Amino acid sequence: MNFTIQNVLIAIEDAYLTLDVQVIDGKIAAIAPDLDVVGNTIDGSNKLLLPGFFNAHTHSSEMWQRGIMSMLPLELWLGELYDFAPLDLEKVYLSALGTAVETLLSGGTSVVDHLVLTPGQELETIAAAVRAYEEVGIRAFIAPLIQDQSLTAGIPGGESNQNHAPYFRSTAATLEIIEEAVRQFHRPEAGISIVVAPTGIQLCSDSLFIGCIELSDRHHLCRHSHLLETKAQEKLAQEKYGCTAVQHLQRIGYLSDRTSLAHCVWLNNNDITILAQTQCTVVHNPLSNLRLGSGIAPILKYLQAGVNVSFGCDGASSNDSQDLLEAIKIGSILHNTTDPDYHNWITPRKSVEMASLGGAKGLNVADKLGSLTLGKQADLVMYDLTSLSLLPRTDPIGLLVLGRPINVVHSAWVNGKQIVSNGQVNTIKVDDLQQELFKVSQWETKRKSPTVAEIQTHYRQVMDI
Amino acid sequence: MNFTIQNVLIAIEDAYLTLDVQVIDGKIAAIAPDLDVVGNTIDGSNKLLLPGFFNAHTHSSEMWQRGIMSMLPLELWLGELYDFAPLDLEKVYLSALGTAVETLLSGGTSVVDHLVLTPGQELETIAAAVRAYEEVGIRAFIAPLIQDQSLTAGIPGGESNQNHAPYFRSTAATLEIIEEAVRQFHRPEAGISIVVAPTGIQLCSDSLFIGCIELSDRHHLCRHSHLLETKAQEKLAQEKYGCTAVQHLQRIGYLSDRTSLAHCVWLNNNDITILAQTQCTVVHNPLSNLRLGSGIAPILKYLQAGVNVSFGCDGASSNDSQDLLEAIKIGSILHNTTDPDYHNWITPRKSVEMASLGGAKGLNVADKLGSLTLGKQADLVMYDLTSLSLLPRTDPIGLLVLGRPINVVHSAWVNGKQIVSNGQVNTIKVDDLQQELFKVSQWETKRKSPTVAEIQTHYRQVMDI
């Protein structure tokens, strides 16, 4: 696992230098000109080296429905998703492979998989995802998606009295599954971490959140959750708690410097102050927020308030891809329309920092990952600057972030192990994966979601559509 | 130029059929199952055939500054662009090649190049672009960018008295250049059309617009222009005309069913009615509008009012790519945040129609292009549905539009001539182009635009920043 990259472009302050990088025992040992070669030699000429990015929020198994989900807002979209979601474990494995490959080939070396669990096969679902991520070699933070309330409870009641079916599994049983998952799979040093991850205030009781806090404290786990993705959730929080969701989560103690919160579209200024004070991380999923019509998260306000922000692709049914560079681009430029003062706009260098160090901070690993710093683990990506999409030569990071880079990841390493070489994933056979994905799927067009038919009248009424 | 595609997926209403397509003399001659083979046989299995898309607004030579332009709003960004813009004719040629290749490999078979003219070499600039487009074989609508006022005239004066340097060339001389360009290059039947294209109300006199109308009428040319891209332009129109820019353009007769208008971000409801009545086309450039912070064009309102809408990448310095599929995706999902009623959201099928037939309508060629219709010219693109980014198999058009397709264009034809085969452009050597682009450029980071330094105080004041 020792190697030396020679003559690679490295970003230094506002410029670039051509330097060598030594990696020893999986860690960055030296960055300087004309270093002695240690281990294998890697030719870095005409290439740019960056820390690996974090795909800081996704749901891998949504890959099976990407491209076919109707154009719907989250609450109805979830109805359609779950009507067609039943997955066998082989499919869970394949879509985790696909998520890992697309993330890797767009600059990501870490993925946070808010993993939908197959009922009755919860630990087997996690095992299938773990197997896929270990085979690819990407660093994985597996956040088993849990809830203890039924889907319809996630829609505000408004002035009507809504009855919701009880959830099929008890809160205690759900927490026991997570604790068992920690025992079986939580091996951060080997690149697999378990994260506690109630889906969000819309479908979780306080008991579930509090149980997750206890697990998190006992096992030093990070915390994750969706937060205020939609206007409906903002309304719902007021109905449930009489205050904002952020105020409530603060009150019960869920917010911390190892809590990352996906979406954060509908927060007010006081909520933003609370996120800053509690040192939470916002995971911005711009493509999903647009596709589902959720809104534009106030990312410039977060940055100005000192809140850490990273990027996620979100599940592939609401994106409908796992191309992290696309999420970074759109998640950066989208906000220029929200503030006329261009001094506040996100620069490409800032985007890279958010995608790397921002991701690491949100997972409490900024001391080990997220930048080209001596002693940090070598999660690295090297981009080929001779790709047509990165030409003509201008500012490499500017074009990587603001352009539409295609076939640009030349090499990637996780913990010093090379898993992409010469543009190809070298740990699994991607051709075989493609054939397998092709074989077990078919082209289709029309589907009818019974759940959407059932709930949309109420949804439209309560949302005043 | 005769060929038969066998067993290709074709979109029919809300479904797909596997059919054969005969192309004879550059035109679609038959679409049906089990057709006799005429000419070459093309294997269409596991592929999707769509009409070629239109990249309905770009500025090819901006490719030279993509990735390096500062994060600035249009008026200041233009200052920086022109400070570093001087281009030789070889560069004009190379960036037109690059624009053509990126457009082609993302589903486009036609490009509208609102071409920046090198002062003193205007016709030579056009000739260089024509040569590039003819070599690649893409259909090109060359819209030489003209103005007769200086850059600072494009910023509202507010309460200050601004003096602007006179433009270096007279209106009459400018119009003469366009007429000469028509004589030399306007050959629609050969795939090269000249379009009259004053840059917009912000930098053009009425005389220039009226001269363009006359040229357009005399030579049956389409008309193009930027329109109300920024809030500054909305203010400026009121200062110049005492009415909206749309009202003024209607009054002087520029609006017609062969007029396409790029951006259209800052129109009011009455303006929209005028566009619908005059049958103008709006060219939506979502990525540029985000990058420059121009705003979100009210595209759903245009569609509801019956205004034709197509998609453009805009110049690569404000995008910073020429990936048409990216523009189509973002230009479709962006608007879900502007209307809570999801019944109004753009579906993937609608996006495809806007990108193909919508593009053709805007260039007055809907009778010849823009759909898979018997008798229409064979501008076709065939997508490889076994690409990882289009797997697993779901709804092919859904995933093509909403996903992040990479390496998916298998074949493309313009007027029945195959110019992409097996994912490779076969009319020019793209490897050579890459080497040339690499050779004549260099990595850089910091530049200082004297024009931005000069004008930004006034800009910030008048825009109340």
XYZ file of N, CA and C in Angstrom, chain A residues 9 14-16 45-47 63-69 71-73 76 98 101-102 105 286-296 319-323 326 329-330 332-337 340-343 345-349 385-399 402-407 430 433-435 437-446 456 459-460 463-465, chain B residues 9 14-16 45-47 63-69 71-73 76 98 101-102 105 286-296 319-323 326 329-330 332-337 340-343 345-349 385-399 402-407 430 433-435 437-446 456 459-460 463-465:
582
model
N -0.610 17.713 -10.218
C -1.069 19.064 -9.886
C -1.795 19.038 -8.538
N -4.539 29.804 -3.758
C -5.251 30.146 -4.989
C -4.512 29.706 -6.245
N -3.547 28.810 -6.092
C -2.750 28.421 -7.257
C -2.602 26.902 -7.294
N -1.758 26.427 -8.206
C -1.452 25.007 -8.289
C 0.063 24.846 -8.304
N 1.424 13.151 -14.183
C 1.525 14.306 -15.082
C 0.210 14.560 -15.816
N -0.100 15.825 -15.948
C -1.367 16.271 -16.544
C -2.582 15.755 -15.772
N -2.385 15.578 -14.492
C -3.502 15.132 -13.653
C -3.582 16.012 -12.407
N -31.869 2.815 -6.694
C -31.394 2.656 -8.073
C -32.366 1.847 -8.936
N -33.085 0.934 -8.316
C -33.993 0.071 -9.083
C -35.175 0.822 -9.663
N -35.481 1.974 -9.147
C -36.640 2.702 -9.677
C -36.243 4.032 -10.305
N -34.962 4.230 -10.533
C -34.590 5.513 -11.112
C -35.102 5.607 -12.552
N -35.530 6.790 -12.901
C -36.023 7.020 -14.260
C -37.498 6.733 -14.445
N -38.074 5.978 -13.534
C -39.479 5.588 -13.753
C -40.435 6.212 -12.748
N -39.927 6.791 -11.684
C -40.812 7.397 -10.692
C -41.547 8.592 -11.300
N -43.499 12.247 -11.573
C -43.120 13.576 -11.097
C -44.073 13.938 -9.958
N -43.619 13.776 -8.735
C -44.458 13.951 -7.552
C -43.647 14.582 -6.426
N -44.332 15.273 -5.522
C -43.645 15.754 -4.315
C -43.378 14.591 -3.363
N -46.029 12.034 -1.778
C -46.706 11.116 -2.703
C -45.691 10.191 -3.374
N -23.698 -0.651 -7.682
C -23.906 0.419 -8.666
C -23.701 1.794 -8.054
N -19.978 2.347 -7.542
C -19.240 2.590 -8.790
C -19.514 3.997 -9.311
N -20.782 4.399 -9.351
C -21.087 5.743 -9.862
C -20.491 6.828 -8.960
N -16.664 6.913 -9.648
C -16.277 7.454 -10.953
C -16.671 8.917 -11.110
N -29.130 18.795 -3.851
C -29.834 19.746 -4.702
C -30.705 19.087 -5.774
N -30.221 18.022 -6.377
C -30.967 17.442 -7.498
C -32.268 16.835 -7.021
N -32.215 16.158 -5.887
C -33.416 15.585 -5.313
C -34.396 16.683 -4.902
N -33.889 17.747 -4.332
C -34.762 18.853 -3.904
C -35.476 19.492 -5.082
N -34.803 19.523 -6.239
C -35.448 20.059 -7.438
C -36.443 19.040 -7.999
N -36.022 17.821 -8.167
C -36.845 16.767 -8.783
C -38.157 16.597 -8.036
N -38.098 16.636 -6.707
C -39.307 16.462 -5.901
C -40.011 17.789 -5.600
N -39.476 18.867 -6.143
C -40.091 20.176 -5.910
C -40.048 20.602 -4.454
N -39.066 20.098 -3.705
C -39.018 20.386 -2.265
C -38.672 21.841 -1.976
N -37.873 22.436 -2.850
C -37.465 23.824 -2.649
C -35.951 23.954 -2.732
N -35.477 25.153 -2.489
C -34.037 25.422 -2.541
C -33.549 25.654 -1.121
N -33.232 11.541 -8.311
C -32.054 12.338 -8.711
C -31.820 12.423 -10.211
N -31.766 11.438 -11.059
C -31.881 10.008 -10.824
C -30.563 9.339 -11.149
N -29.531 9.721 -10.442
C -28.175 9.295 -10.720
C -27.399 9.257 -9.415
N -26.169 8.804 -9.461
C -25.281 8.903 -8.297
C -23.994 9.608 -8.709
N -24.158 10.595 -9.593
C -22.996 11.346 -10.065
C -22.751 12.500 -9.103
N -22.078 16.058 -10.412
C -23.288 16.776 -10.809
C -23.948 17.428 -9.592
N -21.875 20.462 -8.571
C -22.065 21.611 -9.474
C -23.394 22.300 -9.205
N -24.465 21.539 -9.271
C -25.783 22.168 -9.136
C -25.965 22.709 -7.713
N -23.845 24.017 -5.981
C -23.072 25.247 -5.824
C -23.723 26.414 -6.560
N -24.035 26.228 -7.851
C -24.514 27.365 -8.651
C -25.979 27.708 -8.388
N -26.737 26.729 -7.912
C -28.168 26.950 -7.673
C -28.412 28.170 -6.794
N -27.516 28.410 -5.849
C -27.752 29.431 -4.828
C -27.421 30.837 -5.297
N -26.791 30.935 -6.470
C -26.514 32.276 -6.993
C -27.810 33.035 -7.268
N -28.887 32.302 -7.471
C -30.171 32.973 -7.725
C -30.820 33.455 -6.430
N -28.337 38.361 -4.477
C -27.761 39.181 -5.552
C -26.300 39.548 -5.305
N -25.838 39.424 -4.053
C -24.432 39.784 -3.810
C -23.518 38.608 -4.140
N -22.876 38.747 -5.280
C -22.016 37.673 -5.809
C -20.814 37.405 -4.921
N -20.500 38.297 -3.986
C -19.400 38.000 -3.054
C -19.748 36.813 -2.155
N -21.388 34.123 -3.240
C -21.567 32.892 -4.020
C -20.444 31.897 -3.738
N -20.775 30.638 -3.900
C -19.821 29.558 -3.622
C -18.818 29.451 -4.773
N -17.548 29.535 -4.466
C -16.528 29.375 -5.511
C -16.202 27.891 -5.681
N -15.634 27.523 -6.830
C -15.271 26.111 -7.030
C -14.351 25.567 -5.939
N -13.416 26.377 -5.465
C -12.534 25.900 -4.387
C -13.337 25.593 -3.122
N -6.632 15.477 -16.700
C -6.910 16.812 -17.253
C -6.765 16.863 -18.772
N -6.592 15.716 -19.400
C -6.558 15.706 -20.877
C -7.898 15.238 -21.458
N -8.866 14.965 -20.588
C -10.225 14.642 -21.049
C -10.829 15.847 -21.781
N -11.555 15.582 -22.851
C -12.161 16.690 -23.609
C -12.964 17.617 -22.705
N -13.666 17.031 -21.741
C -14.535 17.861 -20.899
C -13.736 18.733 -19.929
N -12.430 18.498 -19.806
C -11.595 19.376 -18.964
C -10.626 20.194 -19.814
N -10.961 20.358 -21.081
C -10.161 21.169 -22.010
C -11.013 22.288 -22.591
N -10.409 23.347 -23.085
C -8.993 23.666 -23.011
C -8.559 23.845 -21.548
N -7.269 23.883 -21.334
C -6.754 24.057 -19.980
C -7.072 25.467 -19.479
N -7.779 25.527 -18.377
C -8.024 26.831 -17.745
C -7.696 26.641 -16.256
N -8.678 26.818 -15.378
C -8.495 26.531 -13.961
C -9.043 25.125 -13.707
N -8.196 24.150 -13.416
C -8.669 22.759 -13.334
C -9.823 22.555 -12.355
N -9.738 23.136 -11.166
C -10.835 22.944 -10.194
C -12.090 23.673 -10.668
N -11.910 24.850 -11.256
C -13.062 25.580 -11.798
C -13.819 24.742 -12.812
N -13.080 24.124 -13.701
C -13.729 23.360 -14.762
C -14.271 22.029 -14.246
N -17.511 23.323 -12.255
C -18.543 24.054 -12.997
C -18.834 23.445 -14.363
N -17.946 22.629 -14.867
C -18.177 22.003 -16.167
C -19.052 20.771 -16.045
N -19.007 19.942 -17.053
C -19.740 18.660 -16.982
C -18.724 17.558 -17.273
N -17.891 17.255 -16.246
C -16.791 16.317 -16.463
C -17.312 14.908 -16.764
N -16.743 14.317 -17.785
C -17.122 12.960 -18.199
C -15.849 12.146 -18.373
N -15.829 10.960 -17.796
C -14.664 10.070 -17.907
C -13.390 10.773 -17.426
N -17.024 -4.213 -13.702
C -18.197 -3.367 -13.944
C -19.010 -3.912 -15.125
N -21.346 -6.339 -13.741
C -22.416 -5.650 -13.020
C -23.472 -5.137 -14.001
N -23.006 -4.523 -15.101
C -23.953 -4.023 -16.098
C -24.820 -5.151 -16.650
N -24.172 -6.268 -16.967
C -24.945 -7.388 -17.515
C -25.961 -7.899 -16.512
N -27.353 -6.158 -14.014
C -28.423 -5.162 -13.876
C -29.385 -5.244 -15.055
N -28.826 -5.458 -16.238
C -29.658 -5.574 -17.441
C -30.569 -6.794 -17.328
N -29.974 -7.899 -16.917
C -30.675 -9.190 -16.928
C -31.867 -9.193 -15.974
N -31.712 -8.589 -14.823
C -32.767 -8.698 -13.815
C -33.762 -7.532 -13.858
N -33.742 -6.753 -14.932
C -34.683 -5.625 -15.034
C -35.333 -5.660 -16.407
N -36.359 -4.849 -16.568
C -36.975 -4.753 -17.893
C -37.494 -3.346 -18.114
N -37.603 -2.960 -19.406
C -38.121 -1.633 -19.703
C -39.611 -1.616 -19.450
N -40.053 -0.575 -18.807
C -41.484 -0.443 -18.579
C -41.817 1.046 -18.579
N -43.069 1.349 -18.626
C -43.435 2.762 -18.626
C -44.475 3.024 -17.553
N -45.670 2.554 -17.811
C -46.738 2.968 -16.914
C -46.861 2.050 -15.707
N -53.664 11.160 -2.279
C -53.377 12.465 -2.863
C -54.482 13.504 -2.660
N -53.625 15.029 0.557
C -52.383 15.794 0.415
C -52.650 17.149 -0.244
N -53.401 17.114 -1.357
C -53.664 18.359 -2.088
C -54.456 19.340 -1.217
N -52.200 20.736 1.618
C -51.131 21.590 1.105
C -51.693 22.731 0.259
N -53.011 22.814 0.182
C -53.661 23.940 -0.480
C -53.278 24.023 -1.969
N -53.304 22.879 -2.622
C -52.982 22.845 -4.059
C -54.283 22.780 -4.862
N -35.757 0.583 -30.112
C -36.860 1.032 -29.264
C -37.307 2.426 -29.714
N -47.457 6.660 -24.671
C -46.859 6.462 -23.351
C -46.093 5.151 -23.230
N -45.776 4.528 -24.376
C -45.103 3.229 -24.315
C -43.928 3.203 -25.284
N -43.356 2.035 -25.460
C -42.274 1.847 -26.424
C -42.610 0.648 -27.301
N -30.736 -3.100 -31.542
C -31.213 -3.815 -30.347
C -30.606 -3.241 -29.070
N -31.447 -3.149 -28.060
C -31.078 -2.543 -26.778
C -30.669 -1.077 -26.923
N -31.274 -0.446 -27.912
C -31.001 0.975 -28.103
C -32.311 1.736 -28.274
N -15.815 28.613 -25.011
C -15.127 27.414 -24.522
C -13.728 27.737 -23.980
N -13.093 28.753 -24.530
C -11.726 29.080 -24.117
C -11.631 29.609 -22.699
N -12.731 30.068 -22.153
C -12.662 30.603 -20.788
C -13.517 29.804 -19.816
N -13.948 28.633 -20.230
C -14.791 27.883 -19.296
C -13.951 27.417 -18.116
N -14.564 27.462 -16.965
C -13.884 27.006 -15.753
C -13.090 28.086 -15.047
N -12.783 29.152 -15.745
C -11.916 30.162 -15.126
C -12.613 31.488 -14.844
N -13.788 31.677 -15.410
C -14.502 32.940 -15.184
C -14.900 33.060 -13.711
N -17.045 34.148 -10.337
C -18.463 34.042 -10.020
C -19.036 35.465 -9.985
N -19.679 35.851 -11.061
C -20.167 37.220 -11.228
C -21.511 37.214 -11.943
N -22.315 38.237 -11.716
C -23.545 38.382 -12.503
C -23.199 38.840 -13.928
N -21.148 42.102 -15.060
C -19.726 42.150 -14.692
C -18.965 41.010 -15.371
N -15.151 21.823 -30.758
C -15.427 21.307 -29.407
C -16.903 21.419 -29.060
N -18.795 18.732 -30.963
C -18.572 17.371 -30.445
C -19.328 17.158 -29.144
N -19.223 18.114 -28.215
C -19.918 17.933 -26.934
C -21.439 17.926 -27.132
N -22.373 14.473 -28.667
C -22.240 13.337 -27.748
C -23.197 13.442 -26.566
N -30.819 26.945 -18.492
C -30.911 26.906 -17.037
C -29.568 27.010 -16.341
N -28.549 26.346 -16.870
C -27.271 26.300 -16.156
C -26.621 27.668 -16.126
N -26.697 28.357 -17.243
C -26.151 29.699 -17.315
C -26.923 30.638 -16.386
N -28.230 30.506 -16.363
C -29.043 31.375 -15.495
C -28.706 31.169 -14.025
N -28.346 29.938 -13.653
C -27.937 29.680 -12.273
C -26.533 30.207 -12.035
N -25.613 29.865 -12.898
C -24.199 30.224 -12.740
C -24.026 31.736 -12.605
N -24.771 32.483 -13.423
C -24.664 33.946 -13.384
C -25.644 34.581 -12.389
N -26.398 33.737 -11.699
C -27.356 34.267 -10.723
C -28.463 35.090 -11.364
N -28.767 34.802 -12.635
C -29.756 35.619 -13.349
C -31.163 35.412 -12.812
N -31.437 34.203 -12.339
C -32.779 33.898 -11.849
C -33.312 32.640 -12.504
N -34.548 32.303 -12.163
C -35.191 31.110 -12.723
C -36.273 31.572 -13.693
N -21.457 28.033 -18.054
C -22.255 26.809 -17.944
C -21.598 25.725 -17.119
N -20.422 25.232 -17.263
C -19.336 25.581 -18.170
C -19.050 24.390 -19.067
N -20.077 23.969 -19.782
C -20.032 22.752 -20.584
C -20.926 22.943 -21.796
N -20.930 21.979 -22.682
C -21.902 21.973 -23.777
C -22.650 20.652 -23.765
N -22.936 20.157 -22.564
C -23.656 18.897 -22.435
C -25.148 19.203 -22.440
N -27.503 17.603 -19.852
C -27.470 18.262 -18.545
C -28.408 19.474 -18.543
N -32.012 18.211 -18.403
C -32.395 17.726 -17.063
C -32.656 18.892 -16.111
N -31.677 19.761 -15.986
C -31.825 20.836 -15.008
C -32.925 21.798 -15.445
N -35.548 21.074 -16.787
C -36.854 20.452 -16.538
C -37.177 20.424 -15.054
N -36.268 19.906 -14.228
C -36.599 19.720 -12.809
C -36.528 21.012 -11.999
N -35.768 21.985 -12.488
C -35.614 23.250 -11.755
C -36.964 23.875 -11.417
N -37.919 23.722 -12.315
C -39.183 24.449 -12.193
C -40.159 23.796 -11.223
N -39.859 22.573 -10.778
C -40.725 21.932 -9.784
C -40.763 22.730 -8.490
N -39.723 23.518 -8.264
C -39.716 24.325 -7.031
C -40.561 25.585 -7.176
N -46.265 24.425 -6.688
C -46.546 23.249 -5.847
C -47.427 22.214 -6.545
N -48.117 22.609 -7.606
C -48.984 21.626 -8.269
C -48.183 20.788 -9.255
N -47.892 19.579 -8.825
C -47.052 18.658 -9.603
C -47.679 18.265 -10.929
N -48.960 18.510 -11.112
C -49.556 18.230 -12.428
C -48.977 19.150 -13.502
N -45.762 20.003 -13.623
C -44.324 19.766 -13.792
C -44.041 19.123 -15.147
N -42.842 19.378 -15.640
C -42.438 18.870 -16.955
C -42.078 17.392 -16.839
N -42.707 16.567 -17.638
C -42.370 15.137 -17.635
C -41.200 14.888 -18.589
N -40.507 13.777 -18.424
C -39.397 13.468 -19.341
C -39.824 13.432 -20.814
N -40.995 12.922 -21.094
C -41.460 12.910 -22.493
C -41.617 14.337 -23.031
N -28.696 1.594 -24.428
C -29.381 1.373 -23.151
C -28.676 0.343 -22.274
N -27.495 -0.097 -22.678
C -26.732 -1.010 -21.809
C -25.626 -0.269 -21.048
N -25.561 1.038 -21.229
C -24.624 1.868 -20.447
C -25.003 1.815 -18.962
N -24.016 1.772 -18.087
C -24.300 1.702 -16.645
C -25.244 2.812 -16.207
N -25.059 4.003 -16.789
C -25.879 5.131 -16.345
C -27.332 5.018 -16.800
N -27.635 4.075 -17.697
C -29.029 3.858 -18.105
C -29.549 2.510 -17.600
N -28.911 1.996 -16.546
C -29.321 0.732 -15.935
C -29.645 0.965 -14.460
N -30.434 0.111 -13.841
C -31.161 -0.990 -14.449
C -32.199 -0.472 -15.454
N -32.751 -1.374 -16.240
C -33.760 -0.976 -17.213
C -35.028 -0.530 -16.490
N -35.429 0.714 -16.743
C -36.714 1.188 -16.208
C -37.430 1.846 -17.380
N -37.724 3.131 -17.299
C -38.290 3.861 -18.428
C -37.133 4.573 -19.133
N -36.797 4.153 -20.349
C -35.571 4.689 -20.985
C -35.556 6.212 -21.099
N -36.657 6.817 -21.509
C -36.657 8.281 -21.641
C -36.591 8.937 -20.263
N -37.277 8.352 -19.299
C -37.207 8.880 -17.935
C -35.774 8.929 -17.436
N -35.055 7.849 -17.654
C -33.686 7.785 -17.142
C -32.724 8.621 -17.983
N -33.753 12.301 -16.711
C -33.613 12.604 -15.279
C -32.334 12.054 -14.668
N -31.706 11.111 -15.335
C -30.469 10.541 -14.813
C -29.278 11.411 -15.174
N -28.100 10.829 -15.092
C -26.888 11.555 -15.526
C -26.187 10.652 -16.546
N -26.740 10.645 -17.773
C -26.235 9.722 -18.793
C -24.804 10.064 -19.192
N -23.972 9.050 -19.228
C -22.566 9.206 -19.596
C -22.237 8.149 -20.645
N -21.611 8.568 -21.718
C -21.228 7.634 -22.788
C -22.437 6.870 -23.322
N -11.323 13.184 -32.733
C -11.490 13.896 -31.464
C -10.190 13.865 -30.654
N -8.237 16.728 -31.756
C -8.819 17.960 -31.218
C -8.377 18.155 -29.772
N -8.431 17.089 -28.978
C -8.023 17.191 -27.570
C -6.560 17.633 -27.476
N -5.717 17.021 -28.295
C -4.297 17.381 -28.245
C -4.082 18.846 -28.624
N -6.321 21.313 -28.360
C -6.845 22.163 -27.279
C -5.865 22.207 -26.114
N -5.261 21.079 -25.829
C -4.268 21.022 -24.738
C -3.071 21.899 -25.066
N -2.616 21.766 -26.304
C -1.371 22.418 -26.715
C -1.481 23.943 -26.670
N -2.601 24.466 -27.079
C -2.713 25.924 -27.203
C -3.295 26.591 -25.955
N -3.345 25.854 -24.848
C -3.884 26.452 -23.616
C -2.935 26.141 -22.462
N -3.175 26.802 -21.330
C -2.362 26.473 -20.153
C -3.193 26.652 -18.897
N -2.786 25.919 -17.853
C -3.510 26.049 -16.600
C -3.182 27.384 -15.963
N -4.213 28.040 -15.491
C -3.975 29.309 -14.819
C -5.045 29.461 -13.748
N -4.859 30.406 -12.895
C -5.863 30.588 -11.857
C -6.292 32.036 -11.787
N -5.398 32.874 -11.324
C -5.847 34.226 -11.053
C -5.719 35.123 -12.272
N -17.743 47.920 -11.332
C -18.572 47.253 -10.330
C -19.145 48.184 -9.252
N -22.317 49.316 -10.710
C -23.246 48.185 -10.811
C -23.878 47.890 -9.447
N -23.051 47.814 -8.428
C -23.566 47.482 -7.093
C -24.534 48.563 -6.605
N -27.851 48.391 -8.657
C -28.601 47.157 -8.379
C -28.869 46.999 -6.886
N -28.478 48.000 -6.114
C -28.812 48.026 -4.691
C -28.231 46.826 -3.940
N -26.969 46.541 -4.223
C -26.299 45.415 -3.541
C -25.432 45.979 -2.417
